[in-house]
Short mmCIF file of C-alpha atoms in Angstrom, two decimals:
data_model
loop_
_atom_site.label_atom_id
_atom_site.label_comp_id
_atom_site.label_asym_id
_atom_site.label_seq_id
_atom_site.Cartn_x
_atom_site.Cartn_y
_atom_site.Cartn_z
CA MET S 1410 16.98 5.66 -17.33
CA ARG S 1411 14.24 6.78 -16.62
CA ASN S 1412 11.37 5.25 -14.73
CA GLY S 1413 7.28 5.79 -15.47
CA GLY S 1414 5.87 2.64 -15.91
CA HIS S 1415 6.33 -0.87 -16.54
CA GLY S 1416 6.69 -0.58 -20.57
CA GLU S 1417 9.79 1.23 -19.31
CA ILE S 1418 12.07 -0.86 -17.31
CA ASP S 1419 14.39 -3.54 -18.58
CA MET S 1420 11.80 -5.82 -20.22
CA HIS S 1421 13.44 -8.71 -20.90
CA LEU S 1422 14.54 -8.88 -16.41
CA GLN S 1423 10.86 -8.69 -16.48
CA PRO S 1424 8.02 -10.90 -14.93
CA SER S 1425 5.32 -11.32 -17.50
CA GLY S 1426 1.91 -11.38 -17.52
CA PHE S 1427 1.95 -14.84 -17.02
CA ILE S 1428 4.01 -15.62 -14.01
CA GLY S 1429 1.81 -12.51 -12.37
CA ALA S 1430 -0.98 -15.14 -12.86
CA ALA S 1431 0.41 -18.15 -10.65
CA MET S 1432 2.23 -16.19 -8.23
CA ALA S 1433 -1.34 -15.29 -7.87
CA VAL S 1434 -2.83 -18.43 -7.28
CA GLN S 1435 0.94 -19.13 -5.42
CA GLY S 1436 -0.06 -16.73 -2.98
CA ILE S 1437 -3.64 -18.23 -1.84
CA LYS S 1438 -2.13 -20.56 0.91
CA ASP S 1439 -4.79 -24.03 0.32
CA ALA S 1440 -4.76 -23.47 -3.39
CA THR S 1441 -2.20 -24.50 -6.18
CA VAL S 1442 -1.16 -23.63 -9.88
CA VAL S 1443 -1.31 -27.00 -12.19
CA LEU S 1444 1.30 -26.11 -14.76
CA HIS S 1445 0.34 -27.95 -18.19
CA GLY S 1446 3.47 -27.86 -20.36
CA GLN S 1447 7.32 -28.01 -20.42
CA ASN S 1448 9.67 -28.13 -17.44
CA GLY S 1449 11.37 -25.61 -18.75
CA CYS S 1450 7.98 -23.38 -18.08
CA ARG S 1451 8.29 -24.12 -14.61
CA LYS S 1452 11.68 -23.24 -14.36
CA GLY S 1453 10.21 -19.51 -14.21
CA LEU S 1454 7.76 -19.88 -11.78
CA LEU S 1455 10.03 -21.36 -8.98
CA SER S 1456 10.60 -18.13 -7.39
CA SER S 1457 7.33 -19.04 -5.57
CA GLN S 1458 8.24 -20.65 -3.38
CA THR S 1459 10.99 -17.99 -1.82
CA LEU S 1460 7.86 -15.40 -2.09
CA MET S 1461 5.65 -17.75 0.43
CA THR S 1462 6.82 -21.29 0.62
CA ARG S 1463 5.17 -24.55 0.98
CA THR S 1464 6.88 -27.10 3.50
CA ASP S 1465 5.08 -29.96 2.94
CA GLU S 1466 6.98 -33.04 1.34
CA LYS S 1467 5.46 -33.79 -2.46
CA ASP S 1468 5.71 -35.89 -4.43
CA GLY S 1469 8.45 -35.44 -6.88
CA ARG S 1470 6.92 -36.93 -10.22
CA PHE S 1471 4.43 -34.18 -10.37
CA TYR S 1472 6.32 -31.95 -8.49
CA ASN S 1473 9.93 -32.50 -8.29
CA SER S 1474 12.54 -32.25 -5.02
CA ASP S 1475 11.33 -27.61 -4.76
CA ASN S 1476 7.79 -28.70 -3.50
CA ALA S 1477 6.41 -25.41 -5.21
CA ILE S 1478 3.94 -26.31 -8.86
CA PRO S 1479 2.72 -28.65 -9.64
CA TYR S 1480 3.28 -29.67 -13.62
CA SER S 1481 1.86 -32.69 -16.27
CA ASN S 1482 6.49 -32.11 -17.33
CA VAL S 1483 5.23 -32.88 -21.01
CA ARG S 1484 7.81 -34.33 -23.40
CA PRO S 1485 9.22 -33.94 -26.91
CA GLU S 1486 7.65 -37.44 -27.35
CA ASP S 1487 4.17 -36.50 -26.17
CA TYR S 1488 3.32 -34.09 -28.62
CA TYR S 1489 2.99 -36.99 -30.29
CA GLN S 1490 1.02 -39.73 -28.32
CA ASN S 1491 -1.73 -37.88 -25.79
CA THR S 1492 -0.65 -34.32 -24.21
CA LEU S 1493 -3.89 -34.72 -22.40
CA LYS S 1494 -3.40 -37.31 -20.65
CA LYS S 1495 -0.04 -36.14 -18.95
CA LEU S 1496 -2.70 -33.45 -17.83
CA GLU S 1497 -4.71 -35.87 -16.66
CA ASP S 1498 -2.38 -37.94 -14.68
CA VAL S 1499 -0.71 -35.05 -12.83
CA MET S 1500 -4.27 -33.70 -11.36
CA GLU S 1501 -5.27 -37.09 -10.44
CA HIS S 1502 -2.82 -36.70 -8.16
CA VAL S 1503 -3.54 -33.30 -7.21
CA ASP S 1504 -7.23 -33.92 -6.60
CA SER S 1505 -6.39 -36.73 -3.98
CA GLU S 1506 -4.36 -33.40 -1.80
CA ASP S 1507 -5.77 -30.53 0.49
CA TYR S 1508 -6.16 -28.31 -2.04
CA SER S 1509 -9.26 -26.20 -2.07
CA LEU S 1510 -8.11 -24.37 -5.59
CA LYS S 1511 -6.74 -25.92 -8.65
CA VAL S 1512 -5.77 -23.41 -11.25
CA ILE S 1513 -4.82 -25.30 -14.71
CA MET S 1514 -2.48 -22.56 -16.68
CA VAL S 1515 -1.73 -23.81 -19.89
CA SER S 1516 1.72 -23.09 -21.08
CA PRO S 1517 2.52 -21.31 -24.55
CA GLY S 1518 3.13 -24.13 -26.09
CA ILE S 1519 1.21 -27.09 -24.82
CA SER S 1520 -2.20 -23.85 -26.20
CA LEU S 1521 -1.26 -24.38 -29.70
CA ILE S 1522 -1.75 -28.13 -29.35
CA GLY S 1523 -5.67 -27.09 -27.98
CA ASP S 1524 -6.03 -29.90 -25.49
CA ASP S 1525 -9.08 -29.51 -23.91
CA CYS S 1526 -8.89 -28.77 -20.31
CA LYS S 1527 -12.21 -27.53 -19.69
CA ARG S 1528 -13.67 -31.07 -20.00
CA ILE S 1529 -11.13 -32.00 -17.06
CA SER S 1530 -11.89 -29.35 -15.28
CA LEU S 1531 -15.48 -29.78 -14.90
CA LYS S 1532 -14.93 -32.81 -13.50
CA ASP S 1533 -14.76 -30.73 -9.91
CA LYS S 1534 -15.72 -27.78 -9.00
CA ALA S 1535 -12.75 -26.73 -7.01
CA THR S 1536 -10.91 -26.46 -10.39
CA MET S 1537 -10.38 -23.95 -13.26
CA VAL S 1538 -8.96 -23.47 -16.12
CA LEU S 1539 -7.29 -20.15 -16.69
CA ASN S 1540 -7.02 -18.86 -20.27
CA THR S 1541 -3.46 -18.25 -20.42
CA ASP S 1542 -3.61 -16.86 -24.31
CA ASN S 1543 -5.57 -13.45 -22.90
CA LEU S 1544 -3.37 -12.56 -20.20
CA PRO S 1545 -1.89 -9.11 -20.14
CA LYS S 1546 1.53 -9.30 -20.95
CA ASP S 1547 3.19 -7.44 -17.51
CA ALA S 1548 2.74 -9.48 -13.94
CA PRO S 1549 0.72 -6.87 -11.65
CA SER S 1550 -1.81 -7.33 -14.24
CA GLY S 1551 -1.65 -10.75 -15.16
CA PHE S 1552 -2.20 -11.20 -11.12
CA ASP S 1553 -5.18 -8.87 -11.24
CA GLN S 1554 -6.62 -10.13 -13.89
CA CYS S 1555 -6.45 -14.01 -12.45
CA LEU S 1556 -7.77 -12.79 -9.01
CA CYS S 1557 -10.49 -11.45 -11.33
CA ASP S 1558 -11.48 -14.73 -12.96
CA ILE S 1559 -11.03 -16.52 -9.55
CA MET S 1560 -13.47 -13.82 -7.72
CA SER S 1561 -15.67 -13.57 -11.02
CA GLU S 1562 -16.62 -17.81 -11.09
CA MET S 1563 -15.67 -18.49 -7.33
CA GLU S 1564 -19.14 -19.45 -5.14
CA THR S 1565 -19.45 -16.62 -2.61
CA GLY S 1566 -23.00 -17.45 -1.08
CA GLU S 1567 -24.52 -15.25 0.30
CA GLY S 1568 -24.86 -13.58 4.00
CA GLU S 1569 -24.85 -9.55 5.94
CA ARG S 1570 -22.25 -7.51 5.65
CA ILE S 1571 -19.65 -7.28 7.84
CA GLU S 1572 -19.40 -4.29 10.13
CA ASN S 1573 -16.16 -2.80 9.56
CA GLY S 1574 -14.88 -5.38 7.82
CA VAL S 1575 -11.90 -4.11 5.29
CA ASN S 1576 -10.20 -6.42 2.57
CA ILE S 1577 -6.64 -5.35 1.71
CA ILE S 1578 -6.04 -6.07 -1.68
CA GLY S 1579 -3.32 -4.72 -4.46
CA LEU S 1580 -0.59 -6.18 -2.36
CA SER S 1581 0.95 -9.48 -3.88
CA ILE S 1582 3.52 -11.92 -2.69
CA MET S 1583 5.93 -10.24 -5.75
CA HIS S 1584 5.91 -6.91 -3.51
CA LYS S 1585 9.48 -6.89 -1.65
CA ASP S 1586 8.88 -8.49 1.92
CA TRP S 1587 4.75 -8.44 1.42
CA ALA S 1588 5.08 -9.86 4.46
CA SER S 1589 6.26 -7.86 7.06
CA TYR S 1590 3.88 -4.35 5.22
CA SER S 1591 0.94 -7.25 6.09
CA HIS S 1592 1.33 -6.79 9.08
CA GLU S 1593 2.34 -3.64 9.39
CA LEU S 1594 -1.18 -2.94 8.22
CA THR S 1595 -3.03 -5.05 10.05
CA HIS S 1596 -2.13 -4.32 13.37
CA PHE S 1597 -2.93 -0.20 12.72
CA LEU S 1598 -6.14 -1.74 11.57
CA LYS S 1599 -6.95 -4.11 13.95
CA ASP S 1600 -6.00 -1.57 16.15
CA ALA S 1601 -8.58 0.94 14.37
CA GLY S 1602 -11.27 -1.61 15.24
CA PHE S 1603 -11.47 -2.95 11.65
CA LYS S 1604 -11.67 -6.71 11.28
CA ILE S 1605 -9.44 -7.99 8.52
CA VAL S 1606 -12.12 -10.26 6.10
CA CYS S 1607 -9.22 -10.95 3.23
CA ILE S 1608 -6.36 -10.25 2.26
CA LEU S 1609 -6.47 -11.22 -1.02
CA GLY S 1610 -3.99 -13.46 -3.38
CA THR S 1611 -1.32 -12.95 -0.24
CA GLY S 1612 -1.32 -15.18 2.44
CA CYS S 1613 -5.74 -15.19 2.07
CA THR S 1614 -7.36 -18.67 2.09
CA VAL S 1615 -10.17 -19.41 0.07
CA GLN S 1616 -12.87 -19.35 2.50
CA GLU S 1617 -11.40 -15.65 3.41
CA MET S 1618 -11.78 -15.13 -0.56
CA ARG S 1619 -15.41 -16.11 -0.74
CA ASP S 1620 -16.77 -14.26 2.66
CA SER S 1621 -15.13 -11.22 1.69
CA VAL S 1622 -17.58 -9.70 -0.52
CA ARG S 1623 -19.79 -9.33 2.61
CA ALA S 1624 -16.37 -6.68 3.79
CA GLU S 1625 -17.31 -3.33 4.32
CA TYR S 1626 -14.53 -1.76 2.24
CA ASN S 1627 -11.19 -2.93 -0.24
CA ILE S 1628 -8.46 -0.79 1.16
CA ILE S 1629 -6.00 -0.69 -2.31
CA ILE S 1630 -2.28 -0.84 -1.79
CA ASP S 1631 -1.18 -0.87 -5.25
CA PRO S 1632 -3.79 0.46 -7.80
CA LEU S 1633 -1.73 -1.80 -11.25
CA TYR S 1634 -2.27 -5.24 -9.52
CA SER S 1635 -6.30 -4.54 -8.55
CA GLN S 1636 -7.76 -2.79 -11.18
CA MET S 1637 -9.85 -4.98 -12.86
CA THR S 1638 -10.30 -6.71 -9.26
CA SER S 1639 -11.61 -3.03 -7.41
CA GLU S 1640 -13.87 -2.79 -9.84
CA LEU S 1641 -15.42 -6.15 -9.74
CA TYR S 1642 -15.88 -6.08 -6.18
CA GLU S 1643 -17.50 -2.40 -6.23
CA GLU S 1644 -19.62 -3.35 -9.27
CA ARG S 1645 -21.03 -7.13 -8.09
CA PHE S 1646 -20.55 -7.07 -4.49
CA GLY S 1647 -20.52 -2.93 -3.26
CA VAL S 1648 -17.12 -2.93 -1.69
CA THR S 1649 -16.64 0.44 -1.35
CA PRO S 1650 -12.59 1.17 -2.94
CA ILE S 1651 -10.16 3.09 -0.52
CA SER S 1652 -7.16 4.46 -2.64
CA ILE S 1653 -4.11 6.64 -2.51
CA GLY S 1654 -3.54 5.94 -6.42
CA GLU S 1655 -0.12 4.84 -5.20
CA CYS S 1656 1.77 2.50 -2.80
CA PRO S 1657 2.14 3.81 0.43
CA ILE S 1658 6.07 4.19 0.15
CA GLY S 1659 8.00 7.54 2.03
CA PHE S 1660 5.64 9.04 5.26
CA ASP S 1661 3.07 11.22 3.36
CA ASN S 1662 1.75 8.91 1.23
CA ILE S 1663 1.41 6.76 4.29
CA GLU S 1664 0.14 9.27 6.44
CA LYS S 1665 -2.52 9.83 3.25
CA LEU S 1666 -3.09 6.49 3.20
CA MET S 1667 -4.28 6.15 6.95
CA MET S 1668 -6.18 9.85 6.66
CA LYS S 1669 -7.89 8.72 3.55
CA ILE S 1670 -8.78 5.73 5.69
CA GLY S 1671 -10.56 7.74 7.64
CA LYS S 1672 -12.19 10.02 5.23
CA VAL S 1673 -14.08 7.74 4.34
CA THR S 1674 -14.75 4.84 7.02
CA GLY S 1675 -15.17 7.36 9.66
CA ILE S 1676 -12.65 5.49 11.77
CA MET S 1677 -9.17 7.35 12.20
CA PRO S 1678 -6.19 4.68 11.79
CA GLU S 1679 -5.39 6.65 15.22
CA HIS S 1680 -2.12 4.36 16.66
CA GLY S 1681 -1.23 4.33 13.21
CA ILE S 1682 -1.11 7.91 13.09
CA ARG S 1683 1.05 7.94 15.92
CA MET S 1684 3.69 5.85 15.02
CA ILE S 1685 4.66 7.86 11.78
CA ASP S 1686 5.59 10.54 14.14
CA LYS S 1687 7.10 8.88 16.09
CA SER S 1688 9.22 6.84 12.87
CA LYS S 1689 10.07 9.94 11.47
CA LYS S 1690 11.62 10.60 14.67
CA ARG S 1691 13.70 7.80 15.22
CA ALA S 1692 14.45 8.52 11.59
CA TYR S 1693 15.73 12.15 12.19
CA GLU S 1694 17.79 11.29 15.01
CA GLY S 1695 19.71 8.35 12.86
CA ILE S 1696 20.39 10.56 10.22
CA THR S 1697 21.60 13.13 12.76
CA VAL S 1698 24.34 10.41 14.35
CA SER S 1699 25.12 9.63 10.55
CA ASP S 1700 28.45 11.28 8.81
CA ARG S 1701 27.12 10.61 5.38
CA SER S 1702 24.94 12.92 3.38
CA VAL S 1703 23.19 12.43 0.53
CA LYS S 1704 22.15 15.48 -0.23
CA GLY S 1705 22.51 16.12 -4.04
CA MET S 1706 23.42 12.69 -4.33
CA THR S 1707 22.31 10.74 -7.84
CA PHE S 1708 19.56 8.38 -8.25
CA SER S 1709 17.33 6.84 -10.46
CA ILE S 1710 14.23 4.23 -10.24
CA GLU S 1711 13.82 1.34 -12.51
CA ALA S 1712 9.79 0.25 -11.40
CA PRO S 1713 6.58 0.32 -11.74
CA VAL S 1714 4.87 4.28 -11.91
CA THR S 1715 2.36 3.48 -8.04
CA THR S 1716 6.27 2.42 -6.89
CA THR S 1717 8.20 5.22 -9.02
CA GLU S 1718 6.32 8.40 -8.25
CA PRO S 1719 6.09 8.44 -4.41
CA LEU S 1720 9.40 6.76 -4.10
CA ARG S 1721 10.88 9.63 -6.36
CA ARG S 1722 8.96 11.74 -4.25
CA PHE S 1723 10.37 10.99 -1.25
CA LEU S 1724 14.23 11.09 -1.86
CA VAL S 1725 13.72 14.58 -3.65
CA GLU S 1726 11.97 16.84 -1.23
CA SER S 1727 12.92 14.75 2.25
CA PHE S 1728 17.09 14.78 0.99
CA GLY S 1729 17.51 17.17 -1.54
CA MET S 1730 18.14 13.80 -4.22
CA VAL S 1731 18.96 14.67 -7.53
CA GLU S 1732 17.68 11.90 -10.19
CA CYS S 1733 19.36 11.52 -13.48
CA ASP S 1734 19.49 8.66 -16.14
CA ASP S 1735 22.62 7.03 -16.77
CA ASP S 1736 25.33 5.83 -14.06
CA PRO S 1737 23.28 7.41 -11.12
CA ASP S 1738 25.25 6.63 -7.37
CA TYR S 1739 22.02 5.03 -6.16
CA LEU S 1740 19.81 2.69 -8.55
CA PHE S 1741 16.60 1.55 -6.65
CA ALA S 1742 15.11 -1.53 -8.70
CA PRO S 1743 14.28 -4.87 -8.67
CA GLY S 1744 16.92 -7.02 -7.16
CA ASN S 1745 18.10 -8.94 -9.85
CA ILE S 1746 18.31 -5.71 -12.23
CA ALA S 1747 19.55 -3.57 -9.24
CA ILE S 1748 22.85 -6.45 -8.64
CA LEU S 1749 24.10 -6.28 -12.03
CA LYS S 1750 23.90 -2.84 -13.04
CA GLN S 1751 25.65 -2.10 -9.97
CA HIS S 1752 28.53 -5.48 -10.86
CA ALA S 1753 28.36 -3.47 -14.51
CA GLY S 1754 29.51 -0.37 -12.83
CA ARG S 1755 26.52 1.31 -14.62
CA CYS S 1756 24.94 2.57 -10.28
CA ARG S 1757 27.86 3.15 -7.27
CA LYS S 1758 25.35 1.02 -5.27
CA GLY S 1759 22.27 -0.93 -6.07
CA ILE S 1760 19.06 -0.93 -4.01
CA ASP S 1761 16.76 -3.98 -4.11
CA ILE S 1762 13.29 -2.39 -4.28
CA GLY S 1763 11.71 -5.88 -5.46
CA PHE S 1764 10.43 -8.63 -7.57
CA PRO S 1765 12.71 -10.30 -9.42
CA SER S 1766 15.12 -10.45 -6.82
CA SER S 1767 17.36 -12.61 -5.31
CA GLY S 1768 16.41 -16.44 -3.91
CA ARG S 1769 18.55 -15.10 -0.82
CA SER S 1770 16.22 -16.48 2.03
CA ALA S 1771 14.85 -13.26 4.43
CA PHE S 1772 15.11 -12.81 7.70
CA LEU S 1773 15.07 -9.22 8.24
CA LYS S 1774 12.17 -7.10 7.29
CA GLN S 1775 13.26 -4.77 4.26
CA PRO S 1776 9.94 -4.11 2.79
CA ILE S 1777 9.50 -1.10 0.72
CA MET S 1778 6.53 -0.07 1.39
CA GLY S 1779 5.17 1.50 5.25
CA LEU S 1780 7.20 2.38 7.87
CA GLU S 1781 9.43 -0.40 7.39
CA GLY S 1782 9.56 0.35 4.01
CA VAL S 1783 10.92 3.80 4.81
CA MET S 1784 13.01 2.41 7.22
CA TYR S 1785 14.94 0.01 4.45
CA ILE S 1786 15.39 2.32 2.13
CA LEU S 1787 17.44 4.90 4.99
CA ASP S 1788 19.74 1.87 5.76
CA GLY S 1789 20.26 1.65 1.78
CA LEU S 1790 21.12 5.19 1.87
CA PHE S 1791 23.22 6.01 4.91
CA ASN S 1792 24.83 2.14 5.92
#
């Protein structure tokens, strides 16, 4: 299957804009989604607990045993009584917890009833209602719109511009091993003298989000996850975007992002550039001693275009691999799809490159972006 954008993937296996929006909130350390709906609607959001674990014990009446997302747990009989009362009950409990931001999301079924959730949010300035009826269909755009809506409503205050302050946007907890890539990039930026203000929607706090409007630059990782948000920051807050239009996958794009940061800011991430050279040497040595060759082998990629294009170039230009549509040697796809198609014999090897993936705990670094991402791709190809 040839892939150039979200619409060409097996959509029945792809997360929706509703899930993308929820993941944006769950990626904020001191924020939570409050789901107004049935338990079944909540189950699709439980992967947030794997992507960014919350370990505090919660009241099982509102969270279940996984401690992930509080929900109103509307049952069939509630439709004939008062579904809004169920939301009021869970909000009363959540208000007693230590959240700086609570985002009410209404499930599609409940939205047909027309509960006045806005009335509940007006009782507390730390609560907002996300308009789920107008969310885009795909997860990246849902993530983007949710953060854009939050930043549009958030009281950010005033203050001086933070000199050499940068935000990292367009990185989500849905990106494969986001924590490892975030650690790598922020290390390079700090070494160059930048101040990391906020990694928006990906391990940040609400206060960091408020401070983020005073940063000088937004470094955009995946444009599909940040188009609306980037425009908001630039137009309303005067934050300059830095983007290469794709994800930093493969040596060329990693270096391209480093050079773009240096060109726009006047501060070159020298350490990051040196590490690219070291990683190239490490890759060359590993491939040289390998008894395998992937030249002429076939591959297919199922991912959004911002991932597909740089990965395709890396495989073709660096290794002489050949893209094909059917039954490739290697299938790069979200983990669940990679596993299913490998077991079905539709590829020789499936390589997990993103969400939705298996629920296994990850102890090793396995990002697809950045220098560690290159090593992960090589390990999948040669081992």
